[in-house]
PDB file of C-alpha atoms in Angstrom:
ATOM      1  CA  MET A  16     112.240  -6.997 -72.783  1.00 66.00           C
ATOM      2  CA  ASN A  17     111.832  -7.719 -69.280  1.00 91.00           C
ATOM      3  CA  ALA A  18     115.067  -8.981 -67.242  1.00 95.00           C
ATOM      4  CA  ILE A  19     114.519 -12.554 -65.852  1.00 97.00           C
ATOM      5  CA  LEU A  20     118.096 -12.727 -64.227  1.00 97.00           C
ATOM      6  CA  GLU A  21     120.279  -9.894 -63.153  1.00 97.00           C
ATOM      7  CA  VAL A  22     123.744 -10.510 -61.882  1.00 97.00           C
ATOM      8  CA  ARG A  23     125.427  -7.667 -59.982  1.00 97.00           C
ATOM      9  CA  ASP A  24     129.259  -7.703 -59.038  1.00 97.00           C
ATOM     10  CA  LEU A  25     129.132 -11.503 -58.460  1.00 96.00           C
ATOM     11  CA  CYS A  26     132.353 -12.670 -57.046  1.00 96.00           C
ATOM     12  CA  LYS A  27     132.739 -16.346 -55.934  1.00 95.00           C
ATOM     13  CA  THR A  28     136.069 -17.612 -54.176  1.00 94.00           C
ATOM     14  CA  TYR A  29     137.237 -21.031 -53.091  1.00 89.00           C
ATOM     15  CA  ILE A  30     139.691 -21.370 -50.448  1.00 84.00           C
ATOM     16  CA  VAL A  31     142.264 -24.602 -51.651  1.00 79.00           C
ATOM     17  CA  ASN A  32     145.144 -25.115 -49.438  1.00 80.00           C
ATOM     18  CA  LYS A  33     144.839 -22.025 -47.504  1.00 78.00           C
ATOM     19  CA  ARG A  34     145.024 -20.103 -50.799  1.00 83.00           C
ATOM     20  CA  GLN A  35     142.341 -17.886 -52.103  1.00 85.00           C
ATOM     21  CA  ASN A  36     141.024 -18.746 -55.614  1.00 86.00           C
ATOM     22  CA  ASN A  37     139.001 -16.172 -57.255  1.00 89.00           C
ATOM     23  CA  VAL A  38     136.770 -18.071 -59.780  1.00 93.00           C
ATOM     24  CA  LEU A  39     134.426 -15.058 -60.498  1.00 96.00           C
ATOM     25  CA  LYS A  40     135.442 -11.646 -60.195  1.00 95.00           C
ATOM     26  CA  ASN A  41     132.869  -8.771 -60.597  1.00 94.00           C
ATOM     27  CA  ILE A  42     130.492 -10.367 -63.141  1.00 96.00           C
ATOM     28  CA  ASN A  43     127.814  -8.052 -64.197  1.00 97.00           C
ATOM     29  CA  LEU A  44     124.995  -9.583 -66.500  1.00 96.00           C
ATOM     30  CA  THR A  45     121.288  -9.287 -67.434  1.00 97.00           C
ATOM     31  CA  ILE A  46     119.495 -11.958 -69.528  1.00 97.00           C
ATOM     32  CA  ASN A  47     116.115 -10.890 -70.657  1.00 96.00           C
ATOM     33  CA  SER A  48     112.997 -13.200 -70.795  1.00 96.00           C
ATOM     34  CA  GLY A  49     113.127 -15.131 -74.168  1.00 94.00           C
ATOM     35  CA  GLU A  50     116.807 -15.013 -74.709  1.00 95.00           C
ATOM     36  CA  MET A  51     119.030 -18.047 -75.619  1.00 96.00           C
ATOM     37  CA  VAL A  52     122.437 -17.227 -73.848  1.00 97.00           C
ATOM     38  CA  ALA A  53     125.761 -19.303 -74.557  1.00 97.00           C
ATOM     39  CA  VAL A  54     128.669 -18.962 -72.086  1.00 97.00           C
ATOM     40  CA  MET A  55     132.228 -19.841 -73.693  1.00 97.00           C
ATOM     41  CA  GLY A  56     135.704 -19.629 -72.691  1.00 95.00           C
ATOM     42  CA  PRO A  57     138.946 -21.675 -72.054  1.00 93.00           C
ATOM     43  CA  SER A  58     138.954 -24.656 -69.267  1.00 90.00           C
ATOM     44  CA  GLY A  59     139.092 -23.355 -66.073  1.00 89.00           C
ATOM     45  CA  SER A  60     137.605 -19.939 -66.990  1.00 93.00           C
ATOM     46  CA  GLY A  61     134.557 -20.410 -64.443  1.00 94.00           C
ATOM     47  CA  LYS A  62     131.799 -21.139 -66.839  1.00 95.00           C
ATOM     48  CA  SER A  63     130.181 -23.945 -64.970  1.00 94.00           C
ATOM     49  CA  THR A  64     130.751 -22.064 -61.519  1.00 95.00           C
ATOM     50  CA  LEU A  65     128.767 -19.268 -63.056  1.00 96.00           C
ATOM     51  CA  LEU A  66     125.995 -21.212 -64.309  1.00 96.00           C
ATOM     52  CA  TYR A  67     125.758 -23.009 -60.834  1.00 95.00           C
ATOM     53  CA  THR A  68     126.178 -19.731 -58.788  1.00 96.00           C
ATOM     54  CA  VAL A  69     123.206 -17.811 -60.907  1.00 96.00           C
ATOM     55  CA  SER A  70     121.153 -20.526 -60.739  1.00 95.00           C
ATOM     56  CA  GLY A  71     121.272 -20.883 -56.977  1.00 93.00           C
ATOM     57  CA  MET A  72     122.918 -24.131 -56.679  1.00 92.00           C
ATOM     58  CA  ASP A  73     125.929 -22.357 -55.376  1.00 92.00           C
ATOM     59  CA  GLU A  74     126.226 -19.478 -52.919  1.00 92.00           C
ATOM     60  CA  PRO A  75     127.961 -16.442 -54.117  1.00 94.00           C
ATOM     61  CA  SER A  76     130.986 -15.067 -52.119  1.00 94.00           C
ATOM     62  CA  ALA A  77     129.896 -11.444 -52.970  1.00 95.00           C
ATOM     63  CA  GLY A  78     127.395  -9.702 -55.047  1.00 96.00           C
ATOM     64  CA  GLN A  79     123.911 -10.198 -55.985  1.00 96.00           C
ATOM     65  CA  VAL A  80     121.731 -12.426 -58.126  1.00 97.00           C
ATOM     66  CA  ILE A  81     118.228 -11.585 -58.625  1.00 97.00           C
ATOM     67  CA  PHE A  82     116.124 -14.011 -60.343  1.00 97.00           C
ATOM     68  CA  ASP A  83     112.541 -13.059 -61.523  1.00 95.00           C
ATOM     69  CA  GLY A  84     112.604 -10.106 -58.915  1.00 94.00           C
ATOM     70  CA  LYS A  85     113.841 -12.242 -56.159  1.00 94.00           C
ATOM     71  CA  GLU A  86     117.416 -11.675 -54.811  1.00 95.00           C
ATOM     72  CA  LEU A  87     118.555 -15.455 -54.051  1.00 95.00           C
ATOM     73  CA  SER A  88     121.088 -14.768 -51.633  1.00 86.00           C
ATOM     74  CA  GLY A  89     118.095 -13.390 -49.547  1.00 85.00           C
ATOM     75  CA  LEU A  90     116.129 -16.568 -49.180  1.00 93.00           C
ATOM     76  CA  ASN A  91     116.256 -19.654 -46.902  1.00 93.00           C
ATOM     77  CA  ALA A  92     117.255 -23.042 -48.231  1.00 92.00           C
ATOM     78  CA  LYS A  93     113.480 -24.203 -48.475  1.00 94.00           C
ATOM     79  CA  ASP A  94     112.181 -21.129 -50.816  1.00 95.00           C
ATOM     80  CA  LEU A  95     115.355 -21.562 -52.956  1.00 95.00           C
ATOM     81  CA  ALA A  96     114.877 -25.217 -53.329  1.00 94.00           C
ATOM     82  CA  LYS A  97     111.069 -24.316 -54.249  1.00 95.00           C
ATOM     83  CA  ILE A  98     112.201 -21.690 -56.815  1.00 96.00           C
ATOM     84  CA  ARG A  99     114.887 -24.183 -58.407  1.00 96.00           C
ATOM     85  CA  LEU A 100     111.879 -26.812 -58.588  1.00 96.00           C
ATOM     86  CA  ASP A 101     109.051 -24.763 -59.793  1.00 96.00           C
ATOM     87  CA  ASP A 102     110.815 -21.992 -61.689  1.00 96.00           C
ATOM     88  CA  MET A 103     114.189 -23.147 -63.036  1.00 97.00           C
ATOM     89  CA  GLY A 104     114.954 -26.266 -65.239  1.00 96.00           C
ATOM     90  CA  PHE A 105     118.533 -27.953 -65.241  1.00 96.00           C
ATOM     91  CA  ILE A 106     120.080 -30.072 -68.128  1.00 93.00           C
ATOM     92  CA  PHE A 107     123.643 -31.453 -67.398  1.00 88.00           C
ATOM     93  CA  GLN A 108     126.440 -32.891 -69.575  1.00 81.00           C
ATOM     94  CA  GLN A 109     126.044 -35.926 -67.040  1.00 82.00           C
ATOM     95  CA  MET A 110     122.558 -37.441 -67.642  1.00 81.00           C
ATOM     96  CA  TYR A 111     121.637 -38.020 -64.134  1.00 84.00           C
ATOM     97  CA  MET A 112     118.441 -40.072 -63.515  1.00 91.00           C
ATOM     98  CA  LEU A 113     117.066 -42.406 -61.095  1.00 93.00           C
ATOM     99  CA  ARG A 114     118.111 -46.226 -62.208  1.00 91.00           C
ATOM    100  CA  ASN A 115     115.070 -47.805 -60.188  1.00 93.00           C
ATOM    101  CA  LEU A 116     112.336 -45.536 -62.192  1.00 95.00           C
ATOM    102  CA  SER A 117     111.252 -46.043 -65.670  1.00 97.00           C
ATOM    103  CA  ILE A 118     112.194 -42.950 -68.225  1.00 97.00           C
ATOM    104  CA  GLY A 119     108.654 -41.710 -68.022  1.00 97.00           C
ATOM    105  CA  ASP A 120     108.647 -41.636 -64.296  1.00 97.00           C
ATOM    106  CA  ASN A 121     111.897 -40.000 -63.922  1.00 97.00           C
ATOM    107  CA  ILE A 122     110.398 -37.157 -66.292  1.00 97.00           C
ATOM    108  CA  LEU A 123     107.339 -36.941 -64.162  1.00 97.00           C
ATOM    109  CA  LEU A 124     108.896 -36.893 -60.749  1.00 96.00           C
ATOM    110  CA  PRO A 125     109.634 -33.112 -60.497  1.00 96.00           C
ATOM    111  CA  ALA A 126     105.856 -32.739 -61.293  1.00 96.00           C
ATOM    112  CA  PHE A 127     104.737 -34.756 -58.490  1.00 95.00           C
ATOM    113  CA  GLN A 128     107.178 -33.104 -55.960  1.00 94.00           C
ATOM    114  CA  SER A 129     105.991 -29.540 -57.050  1.00 94.00           C
ATOM    115  CA  LYS A 130     103.149 -28.056 -55.069  1.00 89.00           C
ATOM    116  CA  ILE A 131     102.015 -25.599 -57.732  1.00 84.00           C
ATOM    117  CA  PRO A 132      98.489 -25.026 -57.132  1.00 84.00           C
ATOM    118  CA  GLY A 133      95.806 -25.782 -60.097  1.00 82.00           C
ATOM    119  CA  ARG A 134      97.776 -28.962 -61.531  1.00 85.00           C
ATOM    120  CA  SER A 135      96.035 -32.179 -60.785  1.00 91.00           C
ATOM    121  CA  ARG A 136      98.133 -35.588 -61.082  1.00 92.00           C
ATOM    122  CA  LYS A 137      96.245 -36.217 -64.310  1.00 94.00           C
ATOM    123  CA  ASP A 138      97.330 -32.836 -65.640  1.00 94.00           C
ATOM    124  CA  LYS A 139     100.993 -33.453 -64.895  1.00 95.00           C
ATOM    125  CA  VAL A 140     100.940 -36.829 -66.820  1.00 96.00           C
ATOM    126  CA  ARG A 141      99.397 -35.324 -69.743  1.00 95.00           C
ATOM    127  CA  ARG A 142     102.109 -32.909 -69.766  1.00 95.00           C
ATOM    128  CA  GLY A 143     104.809 -35.219 -69.573  1.00 96.00           C
ATOM    129  CA  GLN A 144     103.377 -37.117 -72.454  1.00 96.00           C
ATOM    130  CA  LYS A 145     103.001 -34.080 -74.631  1.00 95.00           C
ATOM    131  CA  LEU A 146     106.794 -33.405 -73.832  1.00 95.00           C
ATOM    132  CA  MET A 147     107.855 -36.785 -74.810  1.00 95.00           C
ATOM    133  CA  ARG A 148     105.927 -36.571 -78.062  1.00 94.00           C
ATOM    134  CA  ARG A 149     107.323 -33.565 -78.836  1.00 92.00           C
ATOM    135  CA  LEU A 150     110.843 -34.682 -78.353  1.00 91.00           C
ATOM    136  CA  GLY A 151     110.169 -38.107 -79.902  1.00 92.00           C
ATOM    137  CA  ILE A 152     110.806 -40.485 -77.152  1.00 95.00           C
ATOM    138  CA  ILE A 153     107.248 -41.286 -76.176  1.00 96.00           C
ATOM    139  CA  GLU A 154     107.899 -44.918 -77.278  1.00 96.00           C
ATOM    140  CA  ILE A 155     110.670 -45.200 -74.525  1.00 96.00           C
ATOM    141  CA  ALA A 156     108.426 -44.129 -71.583  1.00 96.00           C
ATOM    142  CA  GLU A 157     108.331 -47.332 -69.628  1.00 96.00           C
ATOM    143  CA  ASN A 158     111.916 -48.212 -70.540  1.00 96.00           C
ATOM    144  CA  ASP A 159     114.754 -48.511 -67.989  1.00 95.00           C
ATOM    145  CA  VAL A 160     117.400 -45.690 -68.027  1.00 93.00           C
ATOM    146  CA  ASN A 161     119.984 -48.231 -69.301  1.00 92.00           C
ATOM    147  CA  GLU A 162     117.890 -49.333 -71.956  1.00 94.00           C
ATOM    148  CA  VAL A 163     118.063 -46.151 -74.195  1.00 94.00           C
ATOM    149  CA  SER A 164     120.638 -44.187 -76.144  1.00 92.00           C
ATOM    150  CA  GLY A 165     122.537 -41.230 -74.870  1.00 90.00           C
ATOM    151  CA  GLY A 166     120.622 -39.030 -77.197  1.00 90.00           C
ATOM    152  CA  GLN A 167     117.353 -40.329 -76.189  1.00 93.00           C
ATOM    153  CA  LEU A 168     118.274 -40.034 -72.350  1.00 92.00           C
ATOM    154  CA  GLN A 169     119.377 -36.445 -73.010  1.00 90.00           C
ATOM    155  CA  ARG A 170     115.985 -35.790 -74.601  1.00 92.00           C
ATOM    156  CA  ALA A 171     114.367 -37.223 -71.484  1.00 95.00           C
ATOM    157  CA  CYS A 172     116.439 -34.951 -69.189  1.00 94.00           C
ATOM    158  CA  ILE A 173     115.069 -31.937 -71.263  1.00 94.00           C
ATOM    159  CA  CYS A 174     111.452 -33.443 -70.964  1.00 95.00           C
ATOM    160  CA  ARG A 175     112.121 -33.552 -67.153  1.00 96.00           C
ATOM    161  CA  SER A 176     113.792 -29.884 -67.060  1.00 95.00           C
ATOM    162  CA  MET A 177     110.374 -28.528 -68.707  1.00 95.00           C
ATOM    163  CA  ILE A 178     107.719 -30.528 -66.933  1.00 96.00           C
ATOM    164  CA  ASN A 179     106.965 -27.740 -64.484  1.00 95.00           C
ATOM    165  CA  SER A 180     107.134 -25.141 -67.287  1.00 93.00           C
ATOM    166  CA  PRO A 181     110.105 -23.293 -65.848  1.00 95.00           C
ATOM    167  CA  LYS A 182     110.860 -19.747 -66.342  1.00 95.00           C
ATOM    168  CA  MET A 183     114.295 -20.307 -67.035  1.00 97.00           C
ATOM    169  CA  LEU A 184     116.538 -23.268 -68.335  1.00 97.00           C
ATOM    170  CA  PHE A 185     120.009 -23.711 -67.318  1.00 97.00           C
ATOM    171  CA  ALA A 186     122.376 -26.080 -69.276  1.00 95.00           C
ATOM    172  CA  ASP A 187     125.831 -26.985 -68.439  1.00 94.00           C
ATOM    173  CA  GLU A 188     127.368 -28.836 -71.511  1.00 91.00           C
ATOM    174  CA  PRO A 189     124.118 -30.361 -72.723  1.00 90.00           C
ATOM    175  CA  THR A 190     125.756 -31.824 -75.773  1.00 88.00           C
ATOM    176  CA  GLY A 191     129.239 -32.641 -74.204  1.00 84.00           C
ATOM    177  CA  ALA A 192     128.572 -36.405 -73.920  1.00 80.00           C
ATOM    178  CA  LEU A 193     127.012 -36.894 -77.398  1.00 85.00           C
ATOM    179  CA  ASN A 194     127.973 -37.878 -80.963  1.00 86.00           C
ATOM    180  CA  ARG A 195     127.277 -35.092 -83.311  1.00 86.00           C
ATOM    181  CA  ALA A 196     124.038 -36.424 -84.705  1.00 87.00           C
ATOM    182  CA  SER A 197     122.608 -36.648 -81.204  1.00 86.00           C
ATOM    183  CA  SER A 198     124.101 -33.176 -80.536  1.00 87.00           C
ATOM    184  CA  ASP A 199     122.405 -31.669 -83.100  1.00 88.00           C
ATOM    185  CA  GLY A 200     118.781 -33.134 -82.347  1.00 88.00           C
ATOM    186  CA  VAL A 201     119.192 -31.823 -78.788  1.00 87.00           C
ATOM    187  CA  ILE A 202     120.278 -28.233 -79.732  1.00 89.00           C
ATOM    188  CA  SER A 203     117.524 -28.133 -82.263  1.00 89.00           C
ATOM    189  CA  GLU A 204     115.131 -28.883 -79.687  1.00 89.00           C
ATOM    190  CA  LEU A 205     116.416 -26.393 -77.180  1.00 91.00           C
ATOM    191  CA  ALA A 206     116.427 -23.892 -80.007  1.00 90.00           C
ATOM    192  CA  GLY A 207     112.741 -24.835 -80.415  1.00 90.00           C
ATOM    193  CA  LEU A 208     111.875 -24.401 -76.820  1.00 90.00           C
ATOM    194  CA  ASN A 209     113.456 -21.082 -77.000  1.00 92.00           C
ATOM    195  CA  ARG A 210     111.312 -19.947 -79.823  1.00 91.00           C
ATOM    196  CA  ASP A 211     108.418 -20.836 -77.937  1.00 91.00           C
ATOM    197  CA  GLY A 212     109.407 -18.660 -75.319  1.00 91.00           C
ATOM    198  CA  THR A 213     111.674 -20.482 -72.757  1.00 94.00           C
ATOM    199  CA  THR A 214     114.695 -18.441 -71.680  1.00 97.00           C
ATOM    200  CA  ILE A 215     117.872 -20.601 -71.711  1.00 97.00           C
ATOM    201  CA  LEU A 216     121.459 -19.805 -70.359  1.00 98.00           C
ATOM    202  CA  LEU A 217     123.891 -22.748 -71.470  1.00 97.00           C
ATOM    203  CA  VAL A 218     127.429 -23.232 -71.016  1.00 96.00           C
ATOM    204  CA  THR A 219     129.169 -24.845 -74.153  1.00 95.00           C
ATOM    205  CA  HIS A 220     132.461 -25.521 -75.799  1.00 93.00           C
ATOM    206  CA  ASP A 221     130.797 -26.341 -79.179  1.00 93.00           C
ATOM    207  CA  VAL A 222     130.479 -23.493 -81.690  1.00 94.00           C
ATOM    208  CA  LYS A 223     127.770 -25.147 -83.476  1.00 92.00           C
ATOM    209  CA  VAL A 224     125.934 -25.185 -80.398  1.00 93.00           C
ATOM    210  CA  ALA A 225     126.551 -21.488 -79.491  1.00 95.00           C
ATOM    211  CA  SER A 226     125.814 -20.299 -83.112  1.00 94.00           C
ATOM    212  CA  SER A 227     121.939 -21.467 -82.140  1.00 92.00           C
ATOM    213  CA  CYS A 228     122.004 -18.847 -79.450  1.00 94.00           C
ATOM    214  CA  SER A 229     121.139 -15.044 -79.574  1.00 92.00           C
ATOM    215  CA  ARG A 230     124.167 -13.846 -77.783  1.00 95.00           C
ATOM    216  CA  VAL A 231     127.550 -15.414 -76.446  1.00 97.00           C
ATOM    217  CA  LEU A 232     129.385 -14.343 -73.626  1.00 97.00           C
ATOM    218  CA  TYR A 233     133.218 -15.126 -73.590  1.00 97.00           C
ATOM    219  CA  LEU A 234     134.323 -15.536 -69.908  1.00 96.00           C
ATOM    220  CA  VAL A 235     138.336 -15.500 -69.317  1.00 96.00           C
ATOM    221  CA  ASP A 236     139.598 -16.023 -65.647  1.00 94.00           C
ATOM    222  CA  GLY A 237     136.717 -15.233 -64.198  1.00 94.00           C
ATOM    223  CA  SER A 238     135.452 -12.282 -65.835  1.00 96.00           C
ATOM    224  CA  ILE A 239     133.372 -11.719 -68.958  1.00 96.00           C
ATOM    225  CA  SER A 240     135.941 -10.230 -71.612  1.00 96.00           C
ATOM    226  CA  GLY A 241     133.562  -9.896 -74.533  1.00 96.00           C
ATOM    227  CA  GLN A 242     130.129 -10.557 -75.947  1.00 96.00           C
ATOM    228  CA  TYR A 243     128.817 -11.420 -79.229  1.00 96.00           C
ATOM    229  CA  ASN A 244     125.234 -10.661 -80.354  1.00 94.00           C
ATOM    230  CA  LEU A 245     123.541 -13.076 -83.147  1.00 89.00           C
ATOM    231  CA  ASP A 246     119.888 -12.801 -84.316  1.00 72.00           C
ATOM    232  CA  GLN A 247     117.589 -15.540 -83.101  1.00 62.00           C
ATOM    233  CA  GLU A 248     118.184 -18.399 -85.623  1.00 60.00           C
ATOM    234  CA  LYS A 249     115.005 -19.143 -87.759  1.00 58.00           C
ATOM    235  CA  PRO A 250     114.028 -22.572 -88.922  1.00 55.00           C
ATOM    236  CA  GLY A 251     115.496 -23.317 -92.374  1.00 55.00           C
ATOM    237  CA  ALA A 252     118.248 -20.685 -92.029  1.00 59.00           C
ATOM    238  CA  ASP A 253     121.902 -21.395 -93.004  1.00 67.00           C
ATOM    239  CA  SER A 254     123.339 -22.104 -89.874  1.00 77.00           C
ATOM    240  CA  ARG A 255     126.904 -22.353 -91.366  1.00 85.00           C
ATOM    241  CA  GLU A 256     127.299 -18.441 -91.773  1.00 88.00           C
ATOM    242  CA  ARG A 257     126.392 -18.140 -88.366  1.00 88.00           C
ATOM    243  CA  GLU A 258     128.788 -20.462 -87.165  1.00 91.00           C
ATOM    244  CA  ARG A 259     131.858 -18.935 -89.364  1.00 92.00           C
ATOM    245  CA  ALA A 260     130.966 -15.508 -87.950  1.00 91.00           C
ATOM    246  CA  LEU A 261     131.158 -16.741 -84.527  1.00 93.00           C
ATOM    247  CA  SER A 262     134.339 -18.819 -84.977  1.00 94.00           C
ATOM    248  CA  SER A 263     136.230 -15.484 -86.389  1.00 94.00           C
ATOM    249  CA  TRP A 264     135.101 -13.600 -83.279  1.00 95.00           C
ATOM    250  CA  LEU A 265     136.207 -16.380 -81.013  1.00 95.00           C
ATOM    251  CA  MET A 266     139.337 -16.430 -82.824  1.00 94.00           C
ATOM    252  CA  ASP A 267     139.788 -12.916 -82.102  1.00 94.00           C
ATOM    253  CA  MET A 268     138.912 -13.651 -78.547  1.00 92.00           C
ATOM    254  CA  GLY A 269     141.762 -15.830 -78.078  1.00 88.00           C
ATOM    255  CA  TRP A 270     139.680 -19.117 -78.589  1.00 86.00           C
TER     256      TRP A 270
END
């Protein structure tokens, strides 16, 4: 498998009240194309900082982040923004959307901003409609942001993250603000996207969400202290055994 993301000796340091806070410490990590990887760990362990730093949303203090063969720290702001728009997708716990646009227009906005050649406006609209149908929200395309449920809104955020056919999807607690039923639906859609070939890196505190991944990284005090490998989950398989095995490992890690 080809590596889509390589992280070498990554460090992230913040200065707070003249004190140095080393949030990430010499992280080394490779994610291959087609993987679905979860990052877990105690609160304050650096999970979200890791996600933001490897996706180019935050700048590392030291080390290298190589995405699809390009070292992110060597790019200017314009080129980095283009990669985030065209080649990456983002989903967050807080479902940020523009309230003056409909659900459908929010989903299509990144596509209209992108300058990828060979994609007409009509093609972009068709892709948006296809994604909304796949995730079961085509009927709310014309709704305002405040007229839909949390689960529907997060599905819309997934559609938006996928509108430019990204090479990799980054998700920070994508089910954290949802009830169990909505959470199950969202993670099912993410797992389906992964089976179709989308590479995903997600941060989660939910064992059920993490058990849908092929690999789990455990972060403690800014360092990866362990890794647990699972096979790619197959539709219809008994997920409870995966959850039990992962829970047992997490307890051994001090979860």
